[in-house]
XYZ file of C-alpha atoms in Angstrom:
608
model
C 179.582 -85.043 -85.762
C 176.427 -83.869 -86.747
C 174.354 -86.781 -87.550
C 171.691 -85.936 -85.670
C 167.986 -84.846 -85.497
C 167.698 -81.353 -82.991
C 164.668 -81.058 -81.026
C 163.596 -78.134 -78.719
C 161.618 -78.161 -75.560
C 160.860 -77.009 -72.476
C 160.203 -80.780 -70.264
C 161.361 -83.996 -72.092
C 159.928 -86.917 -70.367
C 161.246 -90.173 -70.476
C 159.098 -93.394 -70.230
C 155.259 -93.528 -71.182
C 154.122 -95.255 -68.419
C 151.741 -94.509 -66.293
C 153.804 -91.869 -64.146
C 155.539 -90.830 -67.792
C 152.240 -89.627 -69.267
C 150.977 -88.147 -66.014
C 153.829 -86.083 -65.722
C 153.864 -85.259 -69.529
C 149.769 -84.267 -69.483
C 150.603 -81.740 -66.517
C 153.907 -80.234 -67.978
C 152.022 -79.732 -71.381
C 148.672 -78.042 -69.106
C 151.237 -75.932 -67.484
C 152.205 -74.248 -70.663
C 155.711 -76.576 -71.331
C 156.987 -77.365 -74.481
C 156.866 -81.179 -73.900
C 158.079 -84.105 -75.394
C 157.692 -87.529 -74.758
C 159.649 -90.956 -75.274
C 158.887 -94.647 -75.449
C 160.947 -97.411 -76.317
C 157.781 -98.838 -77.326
C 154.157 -97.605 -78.713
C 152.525 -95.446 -76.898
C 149.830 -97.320 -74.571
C 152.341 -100.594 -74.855
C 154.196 -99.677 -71.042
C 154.500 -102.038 -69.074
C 152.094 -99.960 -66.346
C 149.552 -102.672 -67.911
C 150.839 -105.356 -66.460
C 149.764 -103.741 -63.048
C 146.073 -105.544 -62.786
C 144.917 -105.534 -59.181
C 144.232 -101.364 -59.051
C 145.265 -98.652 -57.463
C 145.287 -97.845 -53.495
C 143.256 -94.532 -52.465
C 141.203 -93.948 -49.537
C 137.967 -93.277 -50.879
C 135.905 -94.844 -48.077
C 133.432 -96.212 -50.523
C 133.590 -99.853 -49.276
C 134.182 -99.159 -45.639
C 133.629 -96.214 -44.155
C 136.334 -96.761 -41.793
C 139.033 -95.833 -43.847
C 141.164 -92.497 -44.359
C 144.441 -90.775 -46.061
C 145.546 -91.522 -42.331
C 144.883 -95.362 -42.322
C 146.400 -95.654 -45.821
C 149.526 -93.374 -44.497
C 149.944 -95.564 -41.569
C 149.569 -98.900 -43.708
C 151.971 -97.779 -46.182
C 154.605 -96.586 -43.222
C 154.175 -99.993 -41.392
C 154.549 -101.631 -44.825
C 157.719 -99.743 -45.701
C 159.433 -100.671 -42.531
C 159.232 -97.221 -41.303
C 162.315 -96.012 -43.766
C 159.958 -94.749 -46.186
C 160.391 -91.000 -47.258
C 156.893 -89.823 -45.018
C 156.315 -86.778 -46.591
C 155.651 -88.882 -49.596
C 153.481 -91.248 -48.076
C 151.936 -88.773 -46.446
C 151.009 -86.823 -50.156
C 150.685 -90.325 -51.599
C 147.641 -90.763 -49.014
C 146.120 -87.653 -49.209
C 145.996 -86.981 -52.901
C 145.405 -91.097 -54.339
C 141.365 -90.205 -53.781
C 141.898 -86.946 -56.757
C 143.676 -88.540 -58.960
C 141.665 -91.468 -59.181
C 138.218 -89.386 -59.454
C 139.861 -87.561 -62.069
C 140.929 -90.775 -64.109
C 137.164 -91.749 -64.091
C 136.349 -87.593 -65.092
C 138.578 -88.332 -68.146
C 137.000 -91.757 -68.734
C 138.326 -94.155 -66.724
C 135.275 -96.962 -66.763
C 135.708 -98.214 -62.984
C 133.776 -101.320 -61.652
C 131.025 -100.008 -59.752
C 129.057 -100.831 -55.980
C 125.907 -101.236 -55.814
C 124.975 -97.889 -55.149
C 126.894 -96.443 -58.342
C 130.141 -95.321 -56.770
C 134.040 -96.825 -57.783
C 134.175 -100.110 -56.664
C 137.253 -101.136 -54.015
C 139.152 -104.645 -53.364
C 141.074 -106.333 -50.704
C 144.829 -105.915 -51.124
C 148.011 -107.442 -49.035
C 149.023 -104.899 -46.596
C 145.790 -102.591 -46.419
C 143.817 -102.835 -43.573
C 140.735 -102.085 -45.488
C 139.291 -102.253 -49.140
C 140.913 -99.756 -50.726
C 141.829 -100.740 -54.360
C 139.677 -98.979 -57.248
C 139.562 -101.582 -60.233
C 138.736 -102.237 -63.398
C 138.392 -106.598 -63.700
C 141.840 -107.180 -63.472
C 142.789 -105.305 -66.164
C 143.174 -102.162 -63.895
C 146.604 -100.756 -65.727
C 145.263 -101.628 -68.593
C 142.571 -98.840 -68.469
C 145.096 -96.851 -67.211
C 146.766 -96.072 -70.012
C 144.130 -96.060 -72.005
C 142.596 -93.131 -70.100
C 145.527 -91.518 -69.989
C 146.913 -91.714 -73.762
C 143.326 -90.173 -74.788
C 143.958 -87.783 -72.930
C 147.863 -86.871 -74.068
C 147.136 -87.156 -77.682
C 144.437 -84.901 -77.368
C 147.050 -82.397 -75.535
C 148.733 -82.442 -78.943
C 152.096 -83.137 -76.907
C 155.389 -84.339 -78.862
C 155.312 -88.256 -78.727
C 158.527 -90.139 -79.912
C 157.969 -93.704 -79.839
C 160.343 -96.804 -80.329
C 162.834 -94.546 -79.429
C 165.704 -95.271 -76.711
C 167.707 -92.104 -74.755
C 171.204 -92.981 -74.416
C 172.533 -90.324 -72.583
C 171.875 -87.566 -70.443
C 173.378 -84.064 -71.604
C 175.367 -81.994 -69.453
C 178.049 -79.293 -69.295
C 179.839 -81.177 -66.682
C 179.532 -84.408 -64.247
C 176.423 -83.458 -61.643
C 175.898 -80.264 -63.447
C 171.933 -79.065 -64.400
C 171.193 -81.216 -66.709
C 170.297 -79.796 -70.147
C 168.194 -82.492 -72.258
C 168.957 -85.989 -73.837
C 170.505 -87.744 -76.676
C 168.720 -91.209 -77.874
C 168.151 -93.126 -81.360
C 165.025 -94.355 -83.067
C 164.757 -98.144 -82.427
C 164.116 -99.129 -86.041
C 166.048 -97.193 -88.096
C 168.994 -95.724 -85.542
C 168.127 -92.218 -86.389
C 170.042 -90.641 -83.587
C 167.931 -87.278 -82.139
C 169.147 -84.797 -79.787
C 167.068 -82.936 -77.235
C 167.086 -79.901 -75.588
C 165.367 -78.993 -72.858
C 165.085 -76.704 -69.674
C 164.163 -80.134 -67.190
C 164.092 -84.071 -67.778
C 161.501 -86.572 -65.536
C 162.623 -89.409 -65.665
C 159.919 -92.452 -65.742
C 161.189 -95.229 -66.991
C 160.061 -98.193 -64.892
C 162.586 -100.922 -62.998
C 165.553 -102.853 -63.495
C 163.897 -106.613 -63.770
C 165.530 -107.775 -66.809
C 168.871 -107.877 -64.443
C 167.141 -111.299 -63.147
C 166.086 -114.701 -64.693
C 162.699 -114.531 -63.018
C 160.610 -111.732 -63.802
C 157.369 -110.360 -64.227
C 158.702 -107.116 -65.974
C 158.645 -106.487 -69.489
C 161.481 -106.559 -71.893
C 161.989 -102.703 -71.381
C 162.611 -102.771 -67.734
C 166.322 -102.489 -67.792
C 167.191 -100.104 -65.287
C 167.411 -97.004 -67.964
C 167.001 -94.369 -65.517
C 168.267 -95.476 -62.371
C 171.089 -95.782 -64.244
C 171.177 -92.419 -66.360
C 170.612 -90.818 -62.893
C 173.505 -92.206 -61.229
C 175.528 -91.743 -64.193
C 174.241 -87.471 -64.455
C 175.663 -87.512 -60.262
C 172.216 -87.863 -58.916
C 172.205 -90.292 -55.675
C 169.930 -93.627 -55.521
C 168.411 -94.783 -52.754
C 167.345 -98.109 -50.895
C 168.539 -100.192 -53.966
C 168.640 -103.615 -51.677
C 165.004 -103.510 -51.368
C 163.607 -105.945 -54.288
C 160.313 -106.837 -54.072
C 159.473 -110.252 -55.147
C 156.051 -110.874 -56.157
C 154.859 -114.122 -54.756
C 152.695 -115.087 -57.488
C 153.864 -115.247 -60.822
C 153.591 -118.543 -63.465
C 155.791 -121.522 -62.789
C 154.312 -123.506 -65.244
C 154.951 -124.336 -68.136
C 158.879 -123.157 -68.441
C 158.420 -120.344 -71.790
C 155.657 -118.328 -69.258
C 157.316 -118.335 -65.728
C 157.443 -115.531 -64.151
C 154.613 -114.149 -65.920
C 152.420 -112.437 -63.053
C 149.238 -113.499 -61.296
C 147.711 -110.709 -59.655
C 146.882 -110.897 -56.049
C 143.658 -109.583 -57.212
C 142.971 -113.049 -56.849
C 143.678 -113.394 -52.878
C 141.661 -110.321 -52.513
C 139.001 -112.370 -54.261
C 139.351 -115.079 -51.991
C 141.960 -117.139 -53.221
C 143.669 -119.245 -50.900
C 147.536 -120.815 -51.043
C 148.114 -124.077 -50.428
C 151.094 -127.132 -50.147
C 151.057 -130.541 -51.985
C 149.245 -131.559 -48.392
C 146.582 -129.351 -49.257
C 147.024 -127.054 -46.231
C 147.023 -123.166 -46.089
C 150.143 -122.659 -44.349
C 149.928 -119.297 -44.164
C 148.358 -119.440 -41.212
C 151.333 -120.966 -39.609
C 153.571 -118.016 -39.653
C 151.663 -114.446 -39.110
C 154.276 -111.557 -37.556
C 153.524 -109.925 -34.437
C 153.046 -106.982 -35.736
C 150.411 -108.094 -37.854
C 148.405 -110.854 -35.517
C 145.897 -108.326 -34.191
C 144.331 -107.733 -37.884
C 145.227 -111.050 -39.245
C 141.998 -113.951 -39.081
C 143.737 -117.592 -37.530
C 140.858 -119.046 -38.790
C 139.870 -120.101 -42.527
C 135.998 -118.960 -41.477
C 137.378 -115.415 -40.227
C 138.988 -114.968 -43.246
C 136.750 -115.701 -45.754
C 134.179 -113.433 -43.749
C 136.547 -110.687 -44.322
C 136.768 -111.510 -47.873
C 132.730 -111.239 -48.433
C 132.868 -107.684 -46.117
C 132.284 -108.559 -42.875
C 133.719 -105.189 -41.112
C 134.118 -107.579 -37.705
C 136.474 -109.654 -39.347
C 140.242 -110.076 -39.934
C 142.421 -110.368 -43.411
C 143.518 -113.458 -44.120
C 147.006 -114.021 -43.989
C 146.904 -114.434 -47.654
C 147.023 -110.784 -47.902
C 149.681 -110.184 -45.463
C 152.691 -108.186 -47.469
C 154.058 -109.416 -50.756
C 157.550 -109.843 -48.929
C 156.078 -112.363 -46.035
C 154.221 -113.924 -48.826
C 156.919 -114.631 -51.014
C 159.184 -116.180 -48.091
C 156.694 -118.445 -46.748
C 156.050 -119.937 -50.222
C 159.618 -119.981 -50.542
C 159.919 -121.978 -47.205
C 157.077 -124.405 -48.452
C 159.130 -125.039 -52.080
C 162.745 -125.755 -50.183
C 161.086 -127.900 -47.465
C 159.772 -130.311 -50.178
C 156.143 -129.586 -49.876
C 155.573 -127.531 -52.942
C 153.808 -128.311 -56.329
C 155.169 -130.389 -59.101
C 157.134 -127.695 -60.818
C 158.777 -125.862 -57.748
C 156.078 -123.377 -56.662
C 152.906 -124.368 -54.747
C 149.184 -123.904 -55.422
C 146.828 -120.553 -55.592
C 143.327 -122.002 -55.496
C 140.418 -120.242 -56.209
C 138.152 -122.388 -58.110
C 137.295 -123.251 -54.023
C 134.501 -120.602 -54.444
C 132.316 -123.358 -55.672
C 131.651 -124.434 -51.879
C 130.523 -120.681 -50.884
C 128.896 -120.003 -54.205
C 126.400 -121.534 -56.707
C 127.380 -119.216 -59.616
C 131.484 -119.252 -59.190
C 132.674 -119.649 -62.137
C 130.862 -116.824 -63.513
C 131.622 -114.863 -60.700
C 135.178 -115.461 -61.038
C 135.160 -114.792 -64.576
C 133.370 -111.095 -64.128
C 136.065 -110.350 -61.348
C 139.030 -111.849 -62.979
C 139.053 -111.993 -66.565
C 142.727 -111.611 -67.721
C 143.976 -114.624 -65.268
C 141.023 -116.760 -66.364
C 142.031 -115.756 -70.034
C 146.179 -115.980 -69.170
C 145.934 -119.421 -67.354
C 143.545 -121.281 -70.173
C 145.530 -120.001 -72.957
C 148.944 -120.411 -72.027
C 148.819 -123.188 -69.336
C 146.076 -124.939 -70.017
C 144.379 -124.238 -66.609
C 141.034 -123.366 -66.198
C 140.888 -121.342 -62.839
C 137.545 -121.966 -62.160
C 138.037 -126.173 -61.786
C 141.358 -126.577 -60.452
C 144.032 -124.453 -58.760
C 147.392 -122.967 -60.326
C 150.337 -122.871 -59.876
C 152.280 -120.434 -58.548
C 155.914 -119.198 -57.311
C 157.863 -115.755 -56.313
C 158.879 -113.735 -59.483
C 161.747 -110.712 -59.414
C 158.494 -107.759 -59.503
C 159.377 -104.157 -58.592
C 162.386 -102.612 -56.983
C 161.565 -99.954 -54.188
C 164.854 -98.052 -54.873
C 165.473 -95.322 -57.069
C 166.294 -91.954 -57.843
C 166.543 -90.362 -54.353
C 164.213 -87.010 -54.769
C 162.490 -84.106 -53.029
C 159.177 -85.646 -51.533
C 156.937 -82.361 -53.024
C 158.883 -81.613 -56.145
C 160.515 -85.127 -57.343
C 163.803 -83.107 -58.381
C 166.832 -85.162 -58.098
C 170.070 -84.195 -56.116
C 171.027 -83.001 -59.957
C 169.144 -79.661 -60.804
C 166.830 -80.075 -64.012
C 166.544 -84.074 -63.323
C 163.181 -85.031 -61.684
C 161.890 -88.979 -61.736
C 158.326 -90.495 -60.995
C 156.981 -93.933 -60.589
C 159.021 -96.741 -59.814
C 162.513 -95.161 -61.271
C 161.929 -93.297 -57.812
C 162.864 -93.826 -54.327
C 161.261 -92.701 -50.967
C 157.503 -93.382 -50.880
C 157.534 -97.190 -50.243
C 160.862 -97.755 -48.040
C 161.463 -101.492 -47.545
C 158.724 -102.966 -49.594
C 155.398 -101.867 -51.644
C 151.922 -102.474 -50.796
C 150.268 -104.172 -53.321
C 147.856 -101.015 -55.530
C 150.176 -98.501 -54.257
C 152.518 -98.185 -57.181
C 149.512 -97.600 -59.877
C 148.624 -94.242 -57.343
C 152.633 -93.670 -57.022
C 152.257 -93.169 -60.485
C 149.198 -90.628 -60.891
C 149.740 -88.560 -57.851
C 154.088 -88.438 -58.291
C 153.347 -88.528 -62.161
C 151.514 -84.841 -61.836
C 153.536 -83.415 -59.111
C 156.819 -84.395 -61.599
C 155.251 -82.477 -64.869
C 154.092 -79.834 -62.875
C 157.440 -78.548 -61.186
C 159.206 -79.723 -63.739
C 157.762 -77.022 -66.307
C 157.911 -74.521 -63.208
C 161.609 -75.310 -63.057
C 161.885 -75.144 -66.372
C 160.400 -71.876 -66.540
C 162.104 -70.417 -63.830
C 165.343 -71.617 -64.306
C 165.219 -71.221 -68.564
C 166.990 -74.013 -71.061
C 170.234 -73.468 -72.054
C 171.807 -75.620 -74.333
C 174.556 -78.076 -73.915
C 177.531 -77.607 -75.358
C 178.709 -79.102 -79.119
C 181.295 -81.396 -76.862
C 178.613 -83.069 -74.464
C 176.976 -84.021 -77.680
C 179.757 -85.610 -79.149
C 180.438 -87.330 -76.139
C 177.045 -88.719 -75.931
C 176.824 -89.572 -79.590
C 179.798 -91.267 -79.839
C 179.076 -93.562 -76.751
C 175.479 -94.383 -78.222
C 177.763 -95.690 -81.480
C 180.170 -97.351 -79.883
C 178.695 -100.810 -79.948
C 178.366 -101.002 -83.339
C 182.370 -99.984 -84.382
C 184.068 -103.724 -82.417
C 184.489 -105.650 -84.750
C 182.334 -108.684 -85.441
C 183.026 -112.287 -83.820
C 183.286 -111.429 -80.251
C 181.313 -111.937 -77.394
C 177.526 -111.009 -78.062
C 175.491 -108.833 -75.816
C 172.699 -111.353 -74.841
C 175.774 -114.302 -73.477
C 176.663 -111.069 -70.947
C 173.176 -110.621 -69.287
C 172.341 -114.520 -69.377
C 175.405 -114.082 -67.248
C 174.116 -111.199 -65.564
C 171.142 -113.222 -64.944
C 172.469 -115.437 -63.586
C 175.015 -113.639 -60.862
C 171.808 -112.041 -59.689
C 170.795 -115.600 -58.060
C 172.835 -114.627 -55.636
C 170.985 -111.291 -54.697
C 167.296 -112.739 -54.476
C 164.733 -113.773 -52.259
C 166.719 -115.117 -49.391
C 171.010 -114.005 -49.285
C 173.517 -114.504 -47.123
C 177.051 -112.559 -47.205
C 179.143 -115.267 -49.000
C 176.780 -115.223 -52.065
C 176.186 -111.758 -52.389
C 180.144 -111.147 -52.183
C 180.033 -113.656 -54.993
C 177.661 -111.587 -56.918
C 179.421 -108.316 -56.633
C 182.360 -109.919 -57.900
C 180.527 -111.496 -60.990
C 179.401 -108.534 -61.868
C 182.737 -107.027 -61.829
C 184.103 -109.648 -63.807
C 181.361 -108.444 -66.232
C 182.210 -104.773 -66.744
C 184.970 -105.513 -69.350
C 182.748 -108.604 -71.159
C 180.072 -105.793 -71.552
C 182.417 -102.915 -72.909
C 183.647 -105.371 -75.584
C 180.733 -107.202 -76.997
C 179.815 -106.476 -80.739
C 176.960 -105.618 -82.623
C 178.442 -104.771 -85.862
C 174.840 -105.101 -88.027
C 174.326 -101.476 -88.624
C 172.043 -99.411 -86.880
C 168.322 -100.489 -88.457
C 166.759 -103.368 -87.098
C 169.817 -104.438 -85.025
C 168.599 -105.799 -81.416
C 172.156 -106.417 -80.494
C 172.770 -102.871 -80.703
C 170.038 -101.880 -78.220
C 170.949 -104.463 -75.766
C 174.460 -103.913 -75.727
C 173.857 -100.228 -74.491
C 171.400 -101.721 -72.008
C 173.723 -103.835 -70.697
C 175.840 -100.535 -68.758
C 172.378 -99.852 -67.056
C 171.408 -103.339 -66.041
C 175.306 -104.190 -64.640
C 175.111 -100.123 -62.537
C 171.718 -101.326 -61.088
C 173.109 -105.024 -60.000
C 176.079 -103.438 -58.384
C 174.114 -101.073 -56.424
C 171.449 -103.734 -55.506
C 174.424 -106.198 -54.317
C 176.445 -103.581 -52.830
C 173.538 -102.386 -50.763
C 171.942 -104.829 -49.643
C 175.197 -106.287 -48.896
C 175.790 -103.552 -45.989
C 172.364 -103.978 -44.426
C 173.125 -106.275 -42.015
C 169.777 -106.996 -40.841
C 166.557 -108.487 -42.714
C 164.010 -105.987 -43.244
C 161.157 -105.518 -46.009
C 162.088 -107.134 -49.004
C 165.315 -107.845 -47.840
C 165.864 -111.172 -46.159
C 169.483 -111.976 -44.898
C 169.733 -115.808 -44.299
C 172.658 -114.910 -42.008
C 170.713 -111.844 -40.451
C 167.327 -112.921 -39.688
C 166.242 -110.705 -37.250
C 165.403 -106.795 -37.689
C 167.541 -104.749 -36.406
C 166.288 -100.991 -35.611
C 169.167 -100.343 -33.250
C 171.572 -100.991 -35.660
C 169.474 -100.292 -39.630
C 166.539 -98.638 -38.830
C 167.626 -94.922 -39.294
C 168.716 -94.316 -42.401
C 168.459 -95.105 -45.725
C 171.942 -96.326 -48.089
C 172.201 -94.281 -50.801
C 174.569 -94.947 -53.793
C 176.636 -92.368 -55.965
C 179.341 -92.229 -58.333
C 182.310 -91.268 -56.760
C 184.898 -89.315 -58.528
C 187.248 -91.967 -59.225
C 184.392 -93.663 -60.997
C 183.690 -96.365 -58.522
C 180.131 -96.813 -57.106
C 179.939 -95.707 -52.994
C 177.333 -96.601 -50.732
C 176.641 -94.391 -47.480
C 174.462 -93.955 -45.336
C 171.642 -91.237 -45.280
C 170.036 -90.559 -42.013
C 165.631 -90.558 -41.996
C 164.257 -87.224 -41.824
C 162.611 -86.424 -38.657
C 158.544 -87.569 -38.807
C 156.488 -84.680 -37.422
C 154.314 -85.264 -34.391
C 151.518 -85.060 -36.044
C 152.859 -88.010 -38.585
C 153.814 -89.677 -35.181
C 150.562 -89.578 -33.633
C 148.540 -91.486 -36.960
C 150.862 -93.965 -37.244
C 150.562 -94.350 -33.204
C 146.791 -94.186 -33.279
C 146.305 -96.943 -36.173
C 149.475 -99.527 -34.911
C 147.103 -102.031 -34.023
C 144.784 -101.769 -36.928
């Protein structure tokens, strides 16, 4: 074969999301040859759905906080199986990145006094989210594809990668074969070291707040190129997106608003979040409505609501509310924050100026004006905390020449997220990908895969299109997928998840021989029958892991296994690889030791 395009580089990246371009911007300023790949246009990722902002300790809206308050948060958040050398970078370096965002014209919402402006966020003890509205990934990218283009690095949009290239099974991999969306131009690239940034795996469920892209690309190239994933049960369920009406659900609602007050409440009217606040979180939790809407305004003597306890806690108690017949009208329950108008004479425009796009979003496609009346709201499938398991400095994969970034990674947020730490994730893992990536690169050289690893590749990317026409169609096999997946959600128990591990097995085959015979241009068939391999390899490793962990932790609640168990689950982390008869193993990998001085901040700030 030798219907191909040949490209030559140094660092391909894949994705053009926020971590994508970061990593890209710092390969290229390293002196890499760098290309870069989107499925869509550049500045389209979806990086801009994130709208709350990003988590750093800058101190500039309580002077209280620190890299080793934010380190401890994000531990405690992560159920303690987070990687910590990660967190502990994640902490220390969030406050650069951001300043340097607003150096390359980032337009931040400002204090009073002129410096970045920072919210209230589930999870963080203090205010500690730098924003922009609530259109915070939004500027994001803007900033940061100004700032590629004008690196004059190699940009590839609409364009897919297919395959990863290598001499042999968990060998250094060598570059990347992929097609151009529209016309099915296939392209080959070479390249001394691949990042990998290429988002989640939500499309695998019915309710989402991902974009169409997010279909588990890399976590699935990874495992496929021998490199391990890790923590794969944890899926983070956001527990605010759209209910209502049916074509927007799952569209998200940022807890931007909670941090602007915004309260949850039943049919009854009650905030029943107050009626269920961990022990681990009562000492900085309010158990009043008057604490918490102190804390809201600043009052440094107050507690957080327990609106803005974790997303996971969140997202079960609304849960609870829906199945015990005291949610809203169309299964969720209500996120009010048109209630402002009894601590505030100007509230509407106040709520306007501080939330913008969910004013905009809820008038436009529900009909809701946010400022009169409350929405409504349920959990939506949002982020998955496992990925690519990689080196907490470098971000290099257990496969030489593979690094990931950004939520295709594993390590920094263990059991579940805090909410503004994955737009950070993004900028500080982003650099630290491009940057040892075009070290490794230039260290290690770029030799080029062989004629038969191509071939290979190629003719898998074409194999969709040469079954013949009248069978099974691509999009029937992930409306099944879809639907499987019910069975690995918010709340599981054993028999359901065994259920959904042999659905998806049942699947395989379906998948492997559903058509798409249109031709390569313009053929949407085509694209989501390849997707379909990486969406059924990240379901099996979600249901297969989280089907071991005995024990609800994080994100992960087992009907059947209410209770944490640390005895039992709390030192290690599952990690998934392809085994050499093909089949998909799950093991065990035991935490890294913390180092004392680790131990002592989280020990210090347990109670905060």
């Amino acid at each position: 074969m030798s219907d191909w395009v040949t490209h030559e580089h140094d660092v391909v990246v894949i994705g053009a999301g926020g971590a994508g371009i970061r990593a890209a911007i710092e390969a290229s300023a390293s002196g890499a040859r760098t290309a870069l790949i989107c499925k869509s246009l550049l500045g389209k990722a979806h990086t801009v759905m994130a709208e709350g902002g990003m988590a750093a300790a800058m101190a500039h809206n309580d002077d209280r906080d620190s890299w080793k308050v934010h380190f401890a948060d994000t531990m405690r958040g992560g159920q303690y199986l987070n990687n910590w050398r990660m967190a502990e970078l994640h902490a220390k370096e969030a406050p650069e990145r951001v300043r340097e965002l607003e150096a390359w014209g980032a337009v931040f919402d400002r204090t009073k006094d002129g410096r970045i402006n920072q919210r209230n966020f589930g999870g963080h003890r203090f205010p500690r989210l730098a924003h922009v509205g609530d259109r915070t990934g939004l500027e994001l990218i803007r900033t940061l594809q100004d700032h590629c283009v004008h690196k004059g690095i190699d940009v590839y949009m609409e364009t897919t990668v297919s395959a990863l290239l290598q001499d042999s099974p968990g060998s250094r991999v060598l570059g990347c074969v992929g097609y151009d969306r529209q016309t099915g131009q296939l392209h080959v690239w070479h390249a001394g070291a691949v990042v990998l940034a290429t988002g989640g795996v939500g499309k695998a469920f019915k309710v989402t707040s991902n974009s169409w892209e997010y279909t588990g690309d890399g976590h699935s190239l990874a495992y496929h190129a021998g490199a391990e994933l890790m923590d794969m049960e944890f899926v983070q369920f956001h527990p605010t997106g759209m209910v209502w009406p049916p074509s927007v659900r799952g569209i998200l609602v940022t807890e931007g608003v909670r941090g602007e007050g915004g309260v949850l409440r039943n049919k009854e009217g009650r905030r029943f979040m107050f009626d269920d606040i961990p022990d681990n979180y009562k000492p900085s939790t309010a158990d009043n409505e008057d604490e918490g809407w102190r804390y809201v305004t600043g009052d440094k003597s107050a507690r957080r609501p327990p609106e803005l306890l974790t997303r996971d806690h969140v997202a079960r108690c609304i849960n609870r509310e829906v199945k015990a017949g005291r949610g809203s009208p169309h299964g969720g329950v209500f996120l009010d924050v048109s209630w402002l108008k009894s601590k505030m004479k100007d509230h509407e425009a106040h709520i306007k100026k501080k939330l913008p796009s969910m004013y905009h979003q809820f008038i436009t496609l529900a009909g809701v004006d946010i400022t009169r009346e409350p929405m409504e709201v349920g959990p939506t499938m949002h982020y998955i905390m496992g990925g690519v398991r990689v080196d907490g400095d470098t971000q290099m994969s257990s496969v030489d020449g593979l690094f990931a970034a950004g939520e295709v990674a594993a390590g920094l947020h263990g059991a579940n997220r805090l909410g503004g730490n994955s737009l950070s994730d993004l900028i500080v893992f982003g650099k630290r990908a491009g940057e040892f990536a075009a070290r490794f690169a230039r260290e290690k050289g770029a030799p080029r895969a062989g004629n038969a690893a191509i071939d290979a590749a190629v003719r898998t990317t074409l194999e969709p299109l040469a079954r013949p026409d009248g069978r099974e169609g691509p999009y029937q096999v992930q409306y099944a997928l879809q639907e499987v997946m019910q069975g690995v959600g918010i709340v599981r128990e054993e028999k359901e998840m065994a259920q959904a591990i042999e659905g998806i097995e049942a699947l395989k085959p379906r998948a492997a021989a559903c058509s798409a015979p249109k031709g390569r241009a313009y053929n949407p068939g085509w694209h989501t029958a390849l997707d379909l391999r990486h969406m059924l390899t990240c379901a099996e490793a979600i249901a297969r892991s989280a089907i071991e962990r005995k024990e609800s932790r994080g994100a992960q609640f087992r009907e059947d296994f209410p209770k944490k168990d640390d005895a039992n689950f709390g030192t290690f982390n599952h990690v998934v690889r392809k085994g050499s008869d093909g089949r998909m193993q799950v093991s065990r990998r035991p935490l890294a030791p913390i180092r004392d001085d680790l131990k002592q901040v989280i020990e210090e700030n347990k109670n905060i």
